[in-house]
Tab-separated table of C-alpha atoms and ligand atoms in Angstrom:
chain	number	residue	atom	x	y	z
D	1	UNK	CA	-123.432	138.062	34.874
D	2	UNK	CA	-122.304	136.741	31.717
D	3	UNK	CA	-120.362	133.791	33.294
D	4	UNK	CA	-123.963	133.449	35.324
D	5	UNK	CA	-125.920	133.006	31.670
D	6	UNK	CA	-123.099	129.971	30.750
D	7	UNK	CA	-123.518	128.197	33.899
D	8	UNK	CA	-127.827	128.580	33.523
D	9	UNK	CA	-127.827	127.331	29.984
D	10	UNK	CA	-125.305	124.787	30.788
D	11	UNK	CA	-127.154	123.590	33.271
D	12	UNK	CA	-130.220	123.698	31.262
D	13	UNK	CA	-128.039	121.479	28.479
D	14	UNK	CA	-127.375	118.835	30.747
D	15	UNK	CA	-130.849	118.235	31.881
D	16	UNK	CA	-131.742	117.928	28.620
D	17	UNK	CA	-128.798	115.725	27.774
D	18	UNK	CA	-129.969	113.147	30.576
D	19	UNK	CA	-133.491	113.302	29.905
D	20	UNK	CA	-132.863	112.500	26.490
D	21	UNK	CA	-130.725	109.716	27.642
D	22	UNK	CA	-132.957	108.501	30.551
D	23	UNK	CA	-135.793	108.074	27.456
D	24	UNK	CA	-133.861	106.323	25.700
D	25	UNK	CA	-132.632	103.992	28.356
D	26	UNK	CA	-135.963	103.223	29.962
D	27	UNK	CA	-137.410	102.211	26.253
D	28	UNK	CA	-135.410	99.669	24.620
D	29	UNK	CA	-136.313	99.583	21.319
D	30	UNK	CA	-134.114	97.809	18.526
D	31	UNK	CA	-134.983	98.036	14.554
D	32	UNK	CA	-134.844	95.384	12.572
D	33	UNK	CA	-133.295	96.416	10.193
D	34	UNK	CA	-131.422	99.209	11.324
D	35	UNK	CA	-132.039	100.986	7.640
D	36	UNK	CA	-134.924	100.619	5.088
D	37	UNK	CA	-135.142	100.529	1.485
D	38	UNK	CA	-137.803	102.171	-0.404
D	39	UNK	CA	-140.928	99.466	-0.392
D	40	UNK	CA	-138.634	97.785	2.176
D	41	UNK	CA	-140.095	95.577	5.348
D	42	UNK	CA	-139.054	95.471	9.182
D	43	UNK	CA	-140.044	94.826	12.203
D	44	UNK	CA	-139.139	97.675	15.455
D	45	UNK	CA	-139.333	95.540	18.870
D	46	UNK	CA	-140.233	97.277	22.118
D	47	UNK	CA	-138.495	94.926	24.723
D	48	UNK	CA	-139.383	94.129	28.604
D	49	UNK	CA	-142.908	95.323	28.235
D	50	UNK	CA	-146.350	93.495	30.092
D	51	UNK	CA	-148.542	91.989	27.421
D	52	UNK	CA	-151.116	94.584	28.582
D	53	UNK	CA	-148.993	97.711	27.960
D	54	UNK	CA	-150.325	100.315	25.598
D	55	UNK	CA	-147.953	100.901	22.774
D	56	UNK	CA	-147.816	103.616	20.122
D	57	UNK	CA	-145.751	104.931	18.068
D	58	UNK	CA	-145.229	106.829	14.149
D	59	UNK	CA	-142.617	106.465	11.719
D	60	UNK	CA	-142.118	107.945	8.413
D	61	UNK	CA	-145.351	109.834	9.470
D	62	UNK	CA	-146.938	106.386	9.445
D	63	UNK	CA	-148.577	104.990	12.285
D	64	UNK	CA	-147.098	101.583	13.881
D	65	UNK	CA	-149.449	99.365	15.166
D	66	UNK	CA	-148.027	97.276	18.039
D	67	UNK	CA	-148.746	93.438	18.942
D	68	UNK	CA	-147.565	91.660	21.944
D	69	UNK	CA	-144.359	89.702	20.680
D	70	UNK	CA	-141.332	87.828	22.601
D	71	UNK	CA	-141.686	89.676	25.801
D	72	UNK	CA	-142.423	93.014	24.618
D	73	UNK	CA	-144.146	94.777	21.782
D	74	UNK	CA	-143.605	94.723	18.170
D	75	UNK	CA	-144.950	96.276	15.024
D	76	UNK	CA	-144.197	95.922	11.280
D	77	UNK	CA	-142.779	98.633	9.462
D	78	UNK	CA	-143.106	99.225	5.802
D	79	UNK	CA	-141.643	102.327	3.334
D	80	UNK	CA	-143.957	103.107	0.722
D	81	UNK	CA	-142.678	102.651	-2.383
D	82	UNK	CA	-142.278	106.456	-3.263
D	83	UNK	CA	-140.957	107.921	0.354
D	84	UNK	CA	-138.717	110.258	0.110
D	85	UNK	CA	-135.318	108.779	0.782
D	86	UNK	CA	-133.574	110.721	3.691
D	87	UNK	CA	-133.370	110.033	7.631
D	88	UNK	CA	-137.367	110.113	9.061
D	89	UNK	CA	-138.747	110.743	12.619
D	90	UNK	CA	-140.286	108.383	14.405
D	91	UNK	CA	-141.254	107.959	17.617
D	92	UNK	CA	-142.908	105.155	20.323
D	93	UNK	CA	-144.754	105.894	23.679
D	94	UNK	CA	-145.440	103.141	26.582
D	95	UNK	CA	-148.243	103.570	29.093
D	96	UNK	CA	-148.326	100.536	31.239
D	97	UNK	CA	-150.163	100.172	34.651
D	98	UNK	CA	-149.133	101.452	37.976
D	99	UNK	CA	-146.075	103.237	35.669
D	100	UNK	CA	-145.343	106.983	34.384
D	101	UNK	CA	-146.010	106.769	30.799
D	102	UNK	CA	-142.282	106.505	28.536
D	103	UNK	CA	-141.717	108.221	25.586
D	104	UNK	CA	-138.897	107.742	23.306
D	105	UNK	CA	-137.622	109.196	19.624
D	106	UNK	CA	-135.068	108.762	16.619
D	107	UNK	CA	-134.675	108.783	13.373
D	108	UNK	CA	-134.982	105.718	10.814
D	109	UNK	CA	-132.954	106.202	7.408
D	110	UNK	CA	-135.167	104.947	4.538
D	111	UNK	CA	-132.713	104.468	1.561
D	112	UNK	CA	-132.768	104.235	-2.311
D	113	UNK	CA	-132.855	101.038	-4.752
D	114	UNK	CA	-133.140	101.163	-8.218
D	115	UNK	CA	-136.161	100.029	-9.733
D	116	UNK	CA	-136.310	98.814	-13.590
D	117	UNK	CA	-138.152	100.740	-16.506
D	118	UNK	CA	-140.585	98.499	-18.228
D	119	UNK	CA	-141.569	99.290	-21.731
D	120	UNK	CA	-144.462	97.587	-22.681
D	121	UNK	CA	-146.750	97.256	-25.960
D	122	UNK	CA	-150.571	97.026	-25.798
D	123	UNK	CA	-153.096	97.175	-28.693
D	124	UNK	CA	-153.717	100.779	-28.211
D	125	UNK	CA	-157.923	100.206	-27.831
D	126	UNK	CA	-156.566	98.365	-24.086
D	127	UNK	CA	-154.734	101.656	-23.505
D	128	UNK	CA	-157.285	104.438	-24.326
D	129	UNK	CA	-160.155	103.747	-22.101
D	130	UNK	CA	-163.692	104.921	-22.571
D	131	UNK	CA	-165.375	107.355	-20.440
D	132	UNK	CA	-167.535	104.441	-18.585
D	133	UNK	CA	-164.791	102.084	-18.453
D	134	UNK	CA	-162.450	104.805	-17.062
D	135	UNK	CA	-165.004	105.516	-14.374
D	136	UNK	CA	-165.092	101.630	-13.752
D	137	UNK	CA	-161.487	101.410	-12.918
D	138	UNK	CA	-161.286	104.958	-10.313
D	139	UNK	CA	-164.662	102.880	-8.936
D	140	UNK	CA	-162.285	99.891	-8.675
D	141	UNK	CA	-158.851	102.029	-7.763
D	142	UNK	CA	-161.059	103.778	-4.986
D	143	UNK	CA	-162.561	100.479	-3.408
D	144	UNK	CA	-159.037	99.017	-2.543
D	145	UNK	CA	-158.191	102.785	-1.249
D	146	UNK	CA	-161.391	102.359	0.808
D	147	UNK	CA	-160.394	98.402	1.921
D	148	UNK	CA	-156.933	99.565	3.011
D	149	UNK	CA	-157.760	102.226	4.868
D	150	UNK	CA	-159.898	99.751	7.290
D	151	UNK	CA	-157.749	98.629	10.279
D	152	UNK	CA	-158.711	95.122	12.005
D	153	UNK	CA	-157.371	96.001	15.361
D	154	UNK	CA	-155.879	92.580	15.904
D	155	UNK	CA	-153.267	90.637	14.131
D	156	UNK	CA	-154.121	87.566	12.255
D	157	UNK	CA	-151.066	86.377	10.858
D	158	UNK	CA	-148.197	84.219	12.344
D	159	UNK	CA	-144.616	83.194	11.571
D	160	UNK	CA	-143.468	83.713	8.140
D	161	UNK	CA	-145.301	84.409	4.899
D	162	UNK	CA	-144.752	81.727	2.388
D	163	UNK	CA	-144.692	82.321	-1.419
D	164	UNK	CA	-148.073	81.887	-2.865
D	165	UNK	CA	-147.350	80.351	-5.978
D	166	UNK	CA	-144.723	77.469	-7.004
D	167	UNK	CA	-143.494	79.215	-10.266
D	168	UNK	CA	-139.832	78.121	-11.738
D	169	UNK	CA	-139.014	81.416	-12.390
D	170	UNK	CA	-138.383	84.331	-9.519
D	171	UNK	CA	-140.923	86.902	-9.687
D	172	UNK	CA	-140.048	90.437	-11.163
D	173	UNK	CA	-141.418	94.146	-11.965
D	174	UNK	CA	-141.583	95.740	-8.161
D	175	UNK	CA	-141.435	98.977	-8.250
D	176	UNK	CA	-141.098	99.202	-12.387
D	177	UNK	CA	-141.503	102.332	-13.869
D	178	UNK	CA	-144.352	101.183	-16.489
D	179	UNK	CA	-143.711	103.130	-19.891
D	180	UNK	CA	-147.142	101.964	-22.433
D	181	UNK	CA	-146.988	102.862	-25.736
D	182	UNK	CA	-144.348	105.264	-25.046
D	183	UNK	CA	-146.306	106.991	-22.360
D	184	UNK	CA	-145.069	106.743	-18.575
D	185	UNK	CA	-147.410	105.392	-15.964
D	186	UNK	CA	-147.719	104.876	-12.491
D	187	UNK	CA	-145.425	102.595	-10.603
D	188	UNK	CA	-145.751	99.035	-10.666
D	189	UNK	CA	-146.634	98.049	-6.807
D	190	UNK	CA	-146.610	94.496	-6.677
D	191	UNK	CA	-144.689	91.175	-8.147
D	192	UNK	CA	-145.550	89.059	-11.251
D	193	UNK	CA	-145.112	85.420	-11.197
D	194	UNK	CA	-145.232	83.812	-14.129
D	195	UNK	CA	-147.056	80.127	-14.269
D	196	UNK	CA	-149.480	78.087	-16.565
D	197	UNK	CA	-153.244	79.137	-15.789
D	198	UNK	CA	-154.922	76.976	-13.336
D	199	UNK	CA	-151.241	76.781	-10.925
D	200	UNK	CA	-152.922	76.844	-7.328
D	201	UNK	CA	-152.609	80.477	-5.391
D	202	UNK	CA	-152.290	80.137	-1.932
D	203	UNK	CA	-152.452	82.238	1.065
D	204	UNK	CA	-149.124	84.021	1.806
D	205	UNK	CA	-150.051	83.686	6.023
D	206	UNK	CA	-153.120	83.454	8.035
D	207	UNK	CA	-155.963	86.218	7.505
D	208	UNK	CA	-159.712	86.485	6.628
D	209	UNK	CA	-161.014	86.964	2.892
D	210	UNK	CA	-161.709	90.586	2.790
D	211	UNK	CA	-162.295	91.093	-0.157
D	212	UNK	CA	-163.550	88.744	-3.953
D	213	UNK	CA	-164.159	90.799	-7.005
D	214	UNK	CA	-163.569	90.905	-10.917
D	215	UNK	CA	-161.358	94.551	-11.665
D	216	UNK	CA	-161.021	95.771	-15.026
D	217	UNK	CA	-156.975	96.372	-14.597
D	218	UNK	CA	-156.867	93.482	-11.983
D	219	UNK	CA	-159.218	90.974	-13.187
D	220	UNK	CA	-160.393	88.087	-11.027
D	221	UNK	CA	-159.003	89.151	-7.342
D	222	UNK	CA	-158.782	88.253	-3.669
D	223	UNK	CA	-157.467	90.468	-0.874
D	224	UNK	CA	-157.019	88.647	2.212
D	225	UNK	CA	-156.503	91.045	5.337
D	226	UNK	CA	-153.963	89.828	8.148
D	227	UNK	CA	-154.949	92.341	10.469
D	228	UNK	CA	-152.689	95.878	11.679
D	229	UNK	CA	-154.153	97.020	8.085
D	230	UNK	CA	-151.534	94.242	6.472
D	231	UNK	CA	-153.285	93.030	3.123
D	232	UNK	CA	-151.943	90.979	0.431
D	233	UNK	CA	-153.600	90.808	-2.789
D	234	UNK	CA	-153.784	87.914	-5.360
D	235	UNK	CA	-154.583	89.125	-8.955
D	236	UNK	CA	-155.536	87.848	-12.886
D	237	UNK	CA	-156.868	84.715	-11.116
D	238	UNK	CA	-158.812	82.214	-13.239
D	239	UNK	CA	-160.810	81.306	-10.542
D	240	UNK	CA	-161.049	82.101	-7.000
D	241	UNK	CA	-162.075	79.307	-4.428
D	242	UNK	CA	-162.453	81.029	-0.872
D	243	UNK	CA	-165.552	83.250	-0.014
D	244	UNK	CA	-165.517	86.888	1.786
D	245	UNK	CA	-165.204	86.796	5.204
D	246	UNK	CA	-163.340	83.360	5.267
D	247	UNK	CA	-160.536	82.693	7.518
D	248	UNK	CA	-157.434	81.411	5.666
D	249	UNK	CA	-154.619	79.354	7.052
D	250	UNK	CA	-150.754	80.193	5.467
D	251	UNK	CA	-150.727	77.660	2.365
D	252	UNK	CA	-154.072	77.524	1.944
D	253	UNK	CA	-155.213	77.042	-1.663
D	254	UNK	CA	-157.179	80.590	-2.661
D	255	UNK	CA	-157.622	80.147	-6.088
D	256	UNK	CA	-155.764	79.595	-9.638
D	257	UNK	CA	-153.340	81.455	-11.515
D	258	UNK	CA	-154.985	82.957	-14.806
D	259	UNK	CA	-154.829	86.080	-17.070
D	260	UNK	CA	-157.709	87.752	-16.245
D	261	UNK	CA	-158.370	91.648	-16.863
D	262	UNK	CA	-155.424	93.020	-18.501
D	263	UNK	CA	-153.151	90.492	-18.587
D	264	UNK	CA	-150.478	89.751	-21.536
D	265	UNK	CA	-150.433	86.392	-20.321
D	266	UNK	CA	-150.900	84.181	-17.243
D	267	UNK	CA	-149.214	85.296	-14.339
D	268	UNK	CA	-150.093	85.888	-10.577
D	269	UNK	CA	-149.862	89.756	-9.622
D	270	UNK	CA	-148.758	89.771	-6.059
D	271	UNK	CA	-149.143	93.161	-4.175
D	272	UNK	CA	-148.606	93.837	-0.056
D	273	UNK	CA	-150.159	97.031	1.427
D	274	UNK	CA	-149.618	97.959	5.222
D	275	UNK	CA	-152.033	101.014	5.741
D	276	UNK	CA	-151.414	103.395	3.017
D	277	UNK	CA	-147.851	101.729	2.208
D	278	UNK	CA	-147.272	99.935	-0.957
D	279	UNK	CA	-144.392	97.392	-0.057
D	280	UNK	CA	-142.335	94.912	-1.649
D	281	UNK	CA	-144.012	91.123	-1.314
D	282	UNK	CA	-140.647	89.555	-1.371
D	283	UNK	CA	-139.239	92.095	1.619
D	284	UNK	CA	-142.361	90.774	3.806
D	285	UNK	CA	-140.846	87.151	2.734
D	286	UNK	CA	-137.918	87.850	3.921
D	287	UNK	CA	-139.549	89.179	7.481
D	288	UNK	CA	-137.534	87.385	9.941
D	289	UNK	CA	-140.013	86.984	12.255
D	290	UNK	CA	-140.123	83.695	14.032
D	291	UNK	CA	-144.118	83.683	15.534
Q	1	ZN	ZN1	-148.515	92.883	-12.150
């Protein structure tokens, strides 16, 4: 009876064994890179798939939004600069005609980097906002929320992104922990650059303006969207020279560097969101993606 048990769950094992494996053979799916950083870029490619297959998938708890790419499907991946660090679920599923929908699952390990502290010194009156000012910037803080959160269901970019200002020195401050006037503050989600005020910003890839505005943190900004909820966002600008709702070409002059809203000096603020992930501008660089 016992024995009987053994052999049943055994049995039950090995189905479960080869439909695991069967999954995982009929999907193949390769990350690139196998391993993440925190605020780190990739790219997961679904191979041997039609250009008309539906593709979906999560990871990190973050949806991935699939385009049709070399043969197969492919979506960009980005860790949020404050995930947890640990091994994370995800998951893709394949529903292409005249086929029985596939499924398959893993795990993606999202590792640490350190990040530097930044202690920095403002005249206290930029610090200590007043009430209507302080309501201007959540105003502010909650449009970009709202503008992120908006998904263009197509993408709009192509090839690499290109650095969108020629500055002599590399950019710094990702992921800084920001200590004002002794006080610690939120992360720091995006790169400085620092260049004389009228250098010309341009367009990190292809996208449409989505967004031209004047922030009290921020100051003079544009937010181009490159569709799959990818936005980059250009900020302290002295002047902006594309309108909302313009299409953009990679390279394409946006506006000029400046120190608008609070700003020690001039210097272009460079930030990269994918849906609700803040992500390193010079990991999306670095995507090696070739179209
Ligand atoms: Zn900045």
């Amino acid at each position: 009876m016992r024995q009987a048990a053994a052999a049943a769950l055994f049995a039950a094992l090995v189905v479960a064994v080869s439909v695991a494996a069967l999954a995982a053979e009929n999907l193949e799916i390769v990350w690139h890179p196998a391993r993440l950083a925190l605020g780190g870029v990739g790219w997961v490619h679904v191979k041997s798939l039609s250009d008309d297959a539906m593709v979906e998938g999560s990871a990190a708890g973050r949806p991935l939004r699939f385009f049709p790419y070399a043969g197969g499907h492919a979506a960009v991946v980005g860790i949020d600069v404050e995930t947890r660090p640990g091994a994370h679920p995800w998951r893709v599923a394949v529903a292409e005609q005249g086929r029985t929908p596939r499924t398959a699952a893993g795990r993606l390990v999202i590792v640490r980097r350190p990040f530097p502290v930044q202690r920095l010194t403002l005249p206290q009156a930029m610090v200590d906002l007043d009430p209507a000012t302080e309501r201007r910037a959540a105003v502010e803080r909650e449009a970009l929320v709202t503008l992120y959160r908006t998904i263009t269901p197509e993408r709009l970019w192509r090839g690499r992104f290109t650095r969108p200002v020629a500055a002599a020195e590399p950019p710094t401050g990702f992921g800084a922990r920001r200590i004002l006037n002794g006080r610690p503050r939120a992360p720091h989600t995006a790169v400085d650059y620092t260049a004389p005020a009228g250098t010309p910003v341009v367009a990190a890839n292809s996208g449409r303006v989505a967004m031209l505005a004047d922030f009290f943190f921020l100051g003079r900004l544009v937010v181009i969207d490159h569709g799959l909820g990818l936005y980059t966002l250009y900020a302290h600008l002295e002047s902006a020279s594309v309108g909302v709702g313009e299409r953009v070409d990679r390279g394409q002059t946006i506006g000029a560097v400046g120190a608008t809203g609070r700003a020690t000096g001039p210097h272009l603020h460079w930030g990269v969101q994918l849906g609700a992930a803040r992500i390193d501008p010079l990991a999306l660089l670095a995507l090696p993606v070739a179209d």
